[in-house]
mmCIF file of C-alpha atoms in Angstrom:
data_model
loop_
_atom_site.group_PDB
_atom_site.id
_atom_site.type_symbol
_atom_site.label_atom_id
_atom_site.label_comp_id
_atom_site.label_asym_id
_atom_site.label_seq_id
_atom_site.Cartn_x
_atom_site.Cartn_y
_atom_site.Cartn_z
ATOM 1 C CA MET A 30 -29.974 -12.234 -35.204
ATOM 2 C CA SER A 31 -29.948 -12.754 -31.444
ATOM 3 C CA ALA A 32 -27.346 -12.419 -28.759
ATOM 4 C CA THR A 33 -26.455 -16.080 -29.285
ATOM 5 C CA SER A 34 -24.520 -15.271 -32.463
ATOM 6 C CA GLY A 35 -21.160 -15.925 -30.797
ATOM 7 C CA GLN A 36 -19.993 -12.337 -31.224
ATOM 8 C CA PRO A 37 -18.702 -10.711 -28.012
ATOM 9 C CA LEU A 38 -21.428 -8.406 -26.753
ATOM 10 C CA ASP A 39 -21.104 -4.890 -25.384
ATOM 11 C CA ASP A 40 -24.200 -5.414 -23.220
ATOM 12 C CA LYS A 41 -25.168 -8.904 -22.076
ATOM 13 C CA ILE A 42 -28.733 -7.766 -21.271
ATOM 14 C CA ALA A 43 -28.484 -9.784 -18.058
ATOM 15 C CA ASP A 44 -31.006 -7.657 -16.137
ATOM 16 C CA PHE A 45 -33.844 -8.402 -18.579
ATOM 17 C CA SER A 46 -35.840 -11.587 -18.941
ATOM 18 C CA ARG A 47 -35.597 -13.084 -22.429
ATOM 19 C CA ARG A 48 -38.856 -14.400 -23.826
ATOM 20 C CA LEU A 49 -39.961 -15.983 -27.071
ATOM 21 C CA VAL A 50 -43.281 -14.389 -28.017
ATOM 22 C CA ASP A 51 -45.548 -16.105 -30.546
ATOM 23 C CA MET A 52 -48.104 -14.024 -32.417
ATOM 24 C CA GLU A 53 -50.122 -16.162 -34.835
ATOM 25 C CA GLY A 54 -47.136 -18.390 -35.558
ATOM 26 C CA VAL A 55 -44.548 -15.610 -35.830
ATOM 27 C CA VAL A 56 -42.019 -15.949 -32.991
ATOM 28 C CA LYS A 57 -39.696 -13.148 -31.910
ATOM 29 C CA THR A 58 -37.387 -12.584 -28.974
ATOM 30 C CA VAL A 59 -38.529 -9.933 -26.503
ATOM 31 C CA TYR A 60 -36.516 -8.578 -23.568
ATOM 32 C CA ALA A 61 -38.609 -7.438 -20.613
ATOM 33 C CA ALA A 62 -37.856 -5.779 -17.284
ATOM 34 C CA GLY A 63 -39.517 -3.730 -14.576
ATOM 35 C CA SER A 64 -43.009 -3.424 -13.155
ATOM 36 C CA GLY A 65 -45.931 -1.118 -13.685
ATOM 37 C CA PRO A 66 -47.731 -0.166 -16.916
ATOM 38 C CA ALA A 67 -46.207 -1.516 -20.119
ATOM 39 C CA VAL A 68 -44.072 0.381 -22.616
ATOM 40 C CA VAL A 69 -42.994 -1.253 -25.885
ATOM 41 C CA LEU A 70 -39.614 0.200 -26.906
ATOM 42 C CA MET A 71 -38.644 -0.720 -30.454
ATOM 43 C CA PRO A 72 -34.984 -0.711 -31.488
ATOM 44 C CA GLU A 73 -33.423 1.708 -33.898
ATOM 45 C CA MET A 74 -31.455 0.522 -36.877
ATOM 46 C CA PRO A 75 -29.303 -1.543 -36.793
ATOM 47 C CA GLY A 76 -30.443 -3.278 -33.586
ATOM 48 C CA ILE A 77 -30.812 -3.385 -29.805
ATOM 49 C CA SER A 78 -27.594 -1.535 -29.039
ATOM 50 C CA PRO A 79 -26.344 -0.606 -25.553
ATOM 51 C CA ASP A 80 -27.705 2.895 -26.202
ATOM 52 C CA VAL A 81 -31.194 1.496 -26.835
ATOM 53 C CA LEU A 82 -30.875 -0.602 -23.681
ATOM 54 C CA ARG A 83 -29.813 2.473 -21.699
ATOM 55 C CA LEU A 84 -33.081 4.132 -22.728
ATOM 56 C CA ALA A 85 -34.984 0.951 -21.839
ATOM 57 C CA ARG A 86 -33.452 0.975 -18.368
ATOM 58 C CA TRP A 87 -34.372 4.609 -17.857
ATOM 59 C CA VAL A 88 -37.975 3.780 -18.770
ATOM 60 C CA ARG A 89 -37.922 0.740 -16.477
ATOM 61 C CA ASP A 90 -36.488 2.747 -13.596
ATOM 62 C CA ALA A 91 -39.209 5.378 -14.015
ATOM 63 C CA GLY A 92 -41.776 2.769 -12.957
ATOM 64 C CA PHE A 93 -42.748 0.887 -16.106
ATOM 65 C CA THR A 94 -42.511 -2.624 -17.491
ATOM 66 C CA VAL A 95 -40.442 -2.195 -20.632
ATOM 67 C CA TYR A 96 -40.635 -4.639 -23.528
ATOM 68 C CA VAL A 97 -37.866 -4.508 -26.162
ATOM 69 C CA PRO A 98 -38.592 -6.717 -29.199
ATOM 70 C CA SER A 99 -35.670 -7.957 -31.284
ATOM 71 C CA LEU A 100 -36.486 -7.006 -34.875
ATOM 72 C CA PHE A 101 -33.054 -6.924 -36.560
ATOM 73 C CA GLY A 102 -29.325 -6.913 -35.838
ATOM 74 C CA ILE A 103 -27.285 -8.388 -32.994
ATOM 75 C CA ASP A 104 -28.858 -7.872 -29.578
ATOM 76 C CA GLY A 105 -26.509 -6.106 -27.171
ATOM 77 C CA ALA A 106 -23.804 -5.084 -29.664
ATOM 78 C CA TYR A 107 -22.640 -1.643 -30.718
ATOM 79 C CA PRO A 108 -23.132 -1.491 -34.484
ATOM 80 C CA THR A 109 -20.072 -1.298 -36.700
ATOM 81 C CA ALA A 110 -20.405 0.554 -39.990
ATOM 82 C CA GLU A 111 -20.008 -2.596 -42.092
ATOM 83 C CA ALA A 112 -22.261 -4.861 -40.027
ATOM 84 C CA GLY A 113 -24.873 -2.153 -39.590
ATOM 85 C CA THR A 114 -25.030 -1.485 -43.316
ATOM 86 C CA GLU A 115 -25.656 -5.177 -43.947
ATOM 87 C CA VAL A 116 -28.501 -5.194 -41.394
ATOM 88 C CA VAL A 117 -30.086 -2.212 -43.160
ATOM 89 C CA ARG A 118 -29.763 -3.936 -46.521
ATOM 90 C CA ARG A 119 -31.480 -7.088 -45.268
ATOM 91 C CA ALA A 120 -34.280 -5.131 -43.592
ATOM 92 C CA CYS A 121 -34.942 -3.138 -46.751
ATOM 93 C CA VAL A 122 -35.687 -6.326 -48.717
ATOM 94 C CA SER A 123 -37.484 -8.115 -45.879
ATOM 95 C CA ALA A 124 -41.191 -8.819 -46.271
ATOM 96 C CA GLU A 125 -41.723 -7.482 -42.728
ATOM 97 C CA PHE A 126 -40.729 -3.911 -43.530
ATOM 98 C CA ARG A 127 -41.733 -1.251 -46.068
ATOM 99 C CA ALA A 128 -38.617 0.904 -46.295
ATOM 100 C CA PHE A 129 -39.456 2.833 -49.465
ATOM 101 C CA ALA A 130 -42.194 5.158 -50.679
ATOM 102 C CA GLY A 131 -45.323 3.465 -51.944
ATOM 103 C CA GLY A 132 -44.840 0.398 -49.778
ATOM 104 C CA GLY A 133 -47.483 1.357 -47.227
ATOM 105 C CA THR A 134 -47.495 0.097 -43.638
ATOM 106 C CA SER A 135 -44.833 -2.394 -42.554
ATOM 107 C CA PRO A 136 -46.436 -5.813 -41.846
ATOM 108 C CA VAL A 137 -44.371 -6.233 -38.666
ATOM 109 C CA THR A 138 -46.566 -3.603 -37.002
ATOM 110 C CA ALA A 139 -49.404 -6.143 -36.765
ATOM 111 C CA TRP A 140 -47.106 -8.339 -34.654
ATOM 112 C CA LEU A 141 -46.155 -5.327 -32.527
ATOM 113 C CA ARG A 142 -49.806 -4.475 -31.916
ATOM 114 C CA GLY A 143 -50.286 -8.040 -30.693
ATOM 115 C CA LEU A 144 -47.351 -7.579 -28.325
ATOM 116 C CA ALA A 145 -48.968 -4.392 -26.992
ATOM 117 C CA ARG A 146 -52.248 -6.239 -26.363
ATOM 118 C CA GLN A 147 -50.418 -9.008 -24.545
ATOM 119 C CA ALA A 148 -48.381 -6.539 -22.507
ATOM 120 C CA HIS A 149 -51.483 -4.623 -21.467
ATOM 121 C CA ALA A 150 -53.190 -7.822 -20.342
ATOM 122 C CA ALA A 151 -50.126 -8.757 -18.283
ATOM 123 C CA CYS A 152 -49.366 -5.351 -16.755
ATOM 124 C CA GLY A 153 -52.754 -3.672 -16.442
ATOM 125 C CA GLY A 154 -53.131 0.062 -16.139
ATOM 126 C CA PRO A 155 -54.985 2.390 -18.487
ATOM 127 C CA GLY A 156 -52.951 1.392 -21.534
ATOM 128 C CA VAL A 157 -49.558 0.905 -23.149
ATOM 129 C CA GLY A 158 -46.830 3.263 -24.310
ATOM 130 C CA ALA A 159 -45.024 2.743 -27.610
ATOM 131 C CA ILE A 160 -41.625 4.261 -28.406
ATOM 132 C CA GLY A 161 -40.282 4.021 -31.946
ATOM 133 C CA LEU A 162 -36.723 4.875 -32.956
ATOM 134 C CA CYS A 163 -35.381 5.648 -36.443
ATOM 135 C CA PHE A 164 -36.421 2.736 -38.718
ATOM 136 C CA THR A 165 -39.193 1.884 -36.224
ATOM 137 C CA GLY A 166 -40.057 5.511 -35.452
ATOM 138 C CA ASN A 167 -43.377 5.544 -37.258
ATOM 139 C CA PHE A 168 -44.294 2.094 -35.921
ATOM 140 C CA ALA A 169 -45.268 3.770 -32.642
ATOM 141 C CA LEU A 170 -47.971 5.680 -34.518
ATOM 142 C CA THR A 171 -49.235 2.640 -36.420
ATOM 143 C CA MET A 172 -49.415 0.763 -33.127
ATOM 144 C CA ALA A 173 -52.066 3.272 -32.061
ATOM 145 C CA LEU A 174 -54.456 1.262 -34.242
ATOM 146 C CA GLU A 175 -54.417 -1.074 -31.213
ATOM 147 C CA PRO A 176 -56.808 0.448 -28.602
ATOM 148 C CA ALA A 177 -54.448 -0.476 -25.749
ATOM 149 C CA VAL A 178 -51.770 1.912 -27.088
ATOM 150 C CA ILE A 179 -52.423 5.360 -25.630
ATOM 151 C CA ALA A 180 -48.956 6.973 -25.471
ATOM 152 C CA PRO A 181 -47.122 6.905 -28.828
ATOM 153 C CA VAL A 182 -43.647 8.483 -29.066
ATOM 154 C CA LEU A 183 -41.985 8.868 -32.471
ATOM 155 C CA ASN A 184 -38.239 9.442 -32.353
ATOM 156 C CA HIS A 185 -36.621 10.551 -35.635
ATOM 157 C CA PRO A 186 -38.843 8.347 -37.875
ATOM 158 C CA SER A 187 -36.781 7.632 -40.995
ATOM 159 C CA LEU A 188 -39.147 5.685 -43.271
ATOM 160 C CA PRO A 189 -39.662 5.860 -46.174
ATOM 161 C CA LEU A 190 -35.966 6.224 -46.872
ATOM 162 C CA ASP A 191 -36.469 7.639 -50.356
ATOM 163 C CA ASP A 192 -39.151 10.260 -49.598
ATOM 164 C CA PRO A 193 -38.212 13.019 -47.118
ATOM 165 C CA ALA A 194 -41.837 14.142 -46.859
ATOM 166 C CA GLY A 195 -43.407 10.679 -46.783
ATOM 167 C CA LEU A 196 -44.899 8.591 -43.992
ATOM 168 C CA GLU A 197 -44.595 4.824 -43.659
ATOM 169 C CA LEU A 198 -48.382 4.368 -43.717
ATOM 170 C CA SER A 199 -50.943 3.069 -46.146
ATOM 171 C CA ASP A 200 -53.747 5.511 -46.968
ATOM 172 C CA GLU A 201 -56.205 3.295 -45.108
ATOM 173 C CA ASP A 202 -54.083 3.158 -41.966
ATOM 174 C CA ALA A 203 -53.425 6.905 -42.117
ATOM 175 C CA ARG A 204 -57.167 7.572 -42.064
ATOM 176 C CA ALA A 205 -57.696 5.060 -39.258
ATOM 177 C CA VAL A 206 -54.908 6.566 -37.149
ATOM 178 C CA ARG A 207 -56.260 10.075 -37.648
ATOM 179 C CA GLU A 208 -59.741 8.923 -36.621
ATOM 180 C CA ARG A 209 -58.413 7.119 -33.534
ATOM 181 C CA VAL A 210 -56.368 10.125 -32.447
ATOM 182 C CA ALA A 211 -59.344 12.458 -32.863
ATOM 183 C CA ARG A 212 -61.866 10.087 -31.285
ATOM 184 C CA ASP A 213 -59.839 9.271 -28.190
ATOM 185 C CA GLY A 214 -57.972 12.554 -27.788
ATOM 186 C CA LEU A 215 -54.537 10.953 -28.126
ATOM 187 C CA LYS A 216 -51.398 13.050 -28.254
ATOM 188 C CA VAL A 217 -48.399 12.005 -30.347
ATOM 189 C CA LEU A 218 -44.977 13.134 -29.122
ATOM 190 C CA ALA A 219 -42.114 13.251 -31.638
ATOM 191 C CA TYR A 220 -38.461 14.325 -31.792
ATOM 192 C CA ARG A 221 -35.855 15.077 -34.430
ATOM 193 C CA PHE A 222 -32.660 17.070 -34.811
ATOM 194 C CA GLN A 223 -32.501 20.139 -37.005
ATOM 195 C CA GLY A 224 -30.596 19.194 -40.144
ATOM 196 C CA ASP A 225 -31.304 15.455 -39.900
ATOM 197 C CA ARG A 226 -31.381 14.227 -43.491
ATOM 198 C CA TRP A 227 -33.158 10.979 -42.533
ATOM 199 C CA CYS A 228 -35.971 12.652 -40.590
ATOM 200 C CA THR A 229 -36.591 16.026 -42.148
ATOM 201 C CA GLY A 230 -38.753 19.011 -41.353
ATOM 202 C CA ARG A 231 -40.860 18.064 -44.373
ATOM 203 C CA ARG A 232 -41.704 14.732 -42.726
ATOM 204 C CA PHE A 233 -42.749 16.454 -39.504
ATOM 205 C CA ALA A 234 -44.915 18.810 -41.586
ATOM 206 C CA THR A 235 -46.654 15.776 -43.100
ATOM 207 C CA TYR A 236 -47.340 14.385 -39.629
ATOM 208 C CA GLN A 237 -48.728 17.785 -38.613
ATOM 209 C CA ALA A 238 -51.005 17.826 -41.654
ATOM 210 C CA LEU A 239 -52.296 14.334 -40.818
ATOM 211 C CA LEU A 240 -52.769 14.748 -37.072
ATOM 212 C CA GLY A 241 -53.198 18.487 -36.531
ATOM 213 C CA ASP A 242 -52.733 19.746 -32.990
ATOM 214 C CA ALA A 243 -52.442 16.161 -31.714
ATOM 215 C CA PHE A 244 -48.915 16.040 -33.157
ATOM 216 C CA ASP A 245 -46.304 17.553 -30.842
ATOM 217 C CA GLY A 246 -43.146 17.582 -32.941
ATOM 218 C CA ARG A 247 -40.081 18.880 -31.115
ATOM 219 C CA VAL A 248 -36.843 19.820 -32.875
ATOM 220 C CA LEU A 249 -33.447 19.981 -31.188
ATOM 221 C CA PRO A 250 -30.516 21.935 -32.642
ATOM 222 C CA GLY A 251 -28.183 19.718 -34.642
ATOM 223 C CA GLY A 252 -25.242 21.034 -32.665
ATOM 224 C CA ALA A 253 -26.655 19.378 -29.534
ATOM 225 C CA ALA A 254 -25.990 15.886 -30.909
ATOM 226 C CA ASN A 255 -23.240 13.732 -29.416
ATOM 227 C CA PRO A 256 -20.225 14.409 -31.680
ATOM 228 C CA SER A 257 -18.745 10.938 -31.082
ATOM 229 C CA PRO A 258 -21.492 8.349 -31.647
ATOM 230 C CA PRO A 259 -20.795 4.645 -32.396
ATOM 231 C CA PRO A 260 -19.225 3.893 -35.811
ATOM 232 C CA PHE A 261 -22.451 3.119 -37.676
ATOM 233 C CA PHE A 262 -23.842 6.524 -36.804
ATOM 234 C CA ALA A 263 -20.587 8.368 -37.444
ATOM 235 C CA ASP A 264 -19.759 6.673 -40.752
ATOM 236 C CA VAL A 265 -23.120 5.681 -42.244
ATOM 237 C CA VAL A 266 -25.822 7.915 -40.752
ATOM 238 C CA GLN A 267 -23.475 10.932 -40.938
ATOM 239 C CA THR A 268 -25.967 13.406 -39.493
ATOM 240 C CA PRO A 269 -27.436 14.294 -36.088
ATOM 241 C CA HIS A 270 -30.210 11.728 -35.781
ATOM 242 C CA SER A 271 -30.754 9.606 -32.654
ATOM 243 C CA VAL A 272 -31.995 12.090 -30.065
ATOM 244 C CA VAL A 273 -32.299 9.817 -27.019
ATOM 245 C CA THR A 274 -29.912 6.991 -27.952
ATOM 246 C CA ALA A 275 -26.720 7.184 -30.020
ATOM 247 C CA HIS A 276 -26.611 10.992 -30.180
ATOM 248 C CA LEU A 277 -27.702 11.605 -26.574
ATOM 249 C CA VAL A 278 -25.287 13.438 -24.286
ATOM 250 C CA ASP A 279 -25.716 12.190 -20.709
ATOM 251 C CA GLU A 280 -25.071 15.479 -18.940
ATOM 252 C CA ASP A 281 -27.399 17.357 -16.603
ATOM 253 C CA GLY A 282 -29.231 20.129 -18.413
ATOM 254 C CA HIS A 283 -28.325 18.884 -21.879
ATOM 255 C CA PRO A 284 -31.138 19.202 -24.474
ATOM 256 C CA THR A 285 -31.040 15.489 -25.337
ATOM 257 C CA LEU A 286 -31.330 14.495 -21.675
ATOM 258 C CA GLN A 287 -34.193 16.948 -21.335
ATOM 259 C CA ALA A 288 -35.879 15.163 -24.270
ATOM 260 C CA ARG A 289 -35.524 11.876 -22.394
ATOM 261 C CA ASP A 290 -37.136 13.449 -19.332
ATOM 262 C CA GLU A 291 -39.981 14.813 -21.439
ATOM 263 C CA ILE A 292 -40.650 11.377 -22.894
ATOM 264 C CA ILE A 293 -40.776 9.796 -19.446
ATOM 265 C CA ALA A 294 -43.071 12.587 -18.216
ATOM 266 C CA PHE A 295 -45.347 11.983 -21.231
ATOM 267 C CA LEU A 296 -45.530 8.261 -20.440
ATOM 268 C CA THR A 297 -46.134 8.943 -16.756
ATOM 269 C CA ASP A 298 -48.954 11.382 -17.438
ATOM 270 C CA ARG A 299 -50.793 8.938 -19.692
ATOM 271 C CA LEU A 300 -50.026 5.553 -18.193
ATOM 272 C CA ARG A 301 -50.243 6.271 -14.465
ATOM 273 C CA PRO A 302 -53.500 7.929 -13.433
ATOM 274 C CA SER A 303 -53.142 10.969 -11.199
ATOM 275 C CA GLY A 304 -52.197 9.951 -7.702
ATOM 276 C CA GLN A 305 -51.188 6.402 -8.616
ATOM 277 C CA SER A 306 -47.911 5.587 -6.917
ATOM 278 C CA ARG A 307 -44.992 3.857 -8.569
ATOM 279 C CA PRO A 308 -44.740 0.094 -8.009
#
């Protein structure tokens, strides 16, 4: 559902261009802003909230062209508990997503890889960054099957919902990702909160087993999470979860703000060759 739903929006997304992007007949809305190498920032469940857009603006302001694809929910709205739960329900039965164990890789990742290719062609540079959040957390890793993606960031990946140690990957794609990471020397940066029941330590251990030293999984104390997140996160998620969005505390020196800075430093190191100035 787009921002044209008629619902009053908390963020009108006025400082982004709104584009309809067609990949092999599948059309999705994408919000884009900035200049410099491309970063695809995927929304967390249940949509492109003001907190997701805040992160997008931070990435933009660090010298990147940020692309935010609309995959579910109401663009620009803070999620209510009731509306957010309905978005989750629809996504779980959608053919585009594989929310449960045994489902393999979500088909929507093929569309996202196409977006990364297009963004790289438009923006240039050595490659593209991919940031996944929550429901889309693992998508950033699957996008690394596209050669243009060289800076994957996995934030609190929550799929599959019914397997705390599982990964939202088919066996074939898991092997291909591992081979790409080893062949090209990619690093995979990831974040979660201690005590997060949607993204557990067991899941991070599975990533470590798949990727070895290429996986840099960082864990923040659960007590660092914003104690007053939007209603969906307070009433439905009910656990420290969204490190750099809904549960971020925008205070100097705070661990969640430090995580944001680390992500931007990771993107900068990989997407802007040494000595290249910001646009």
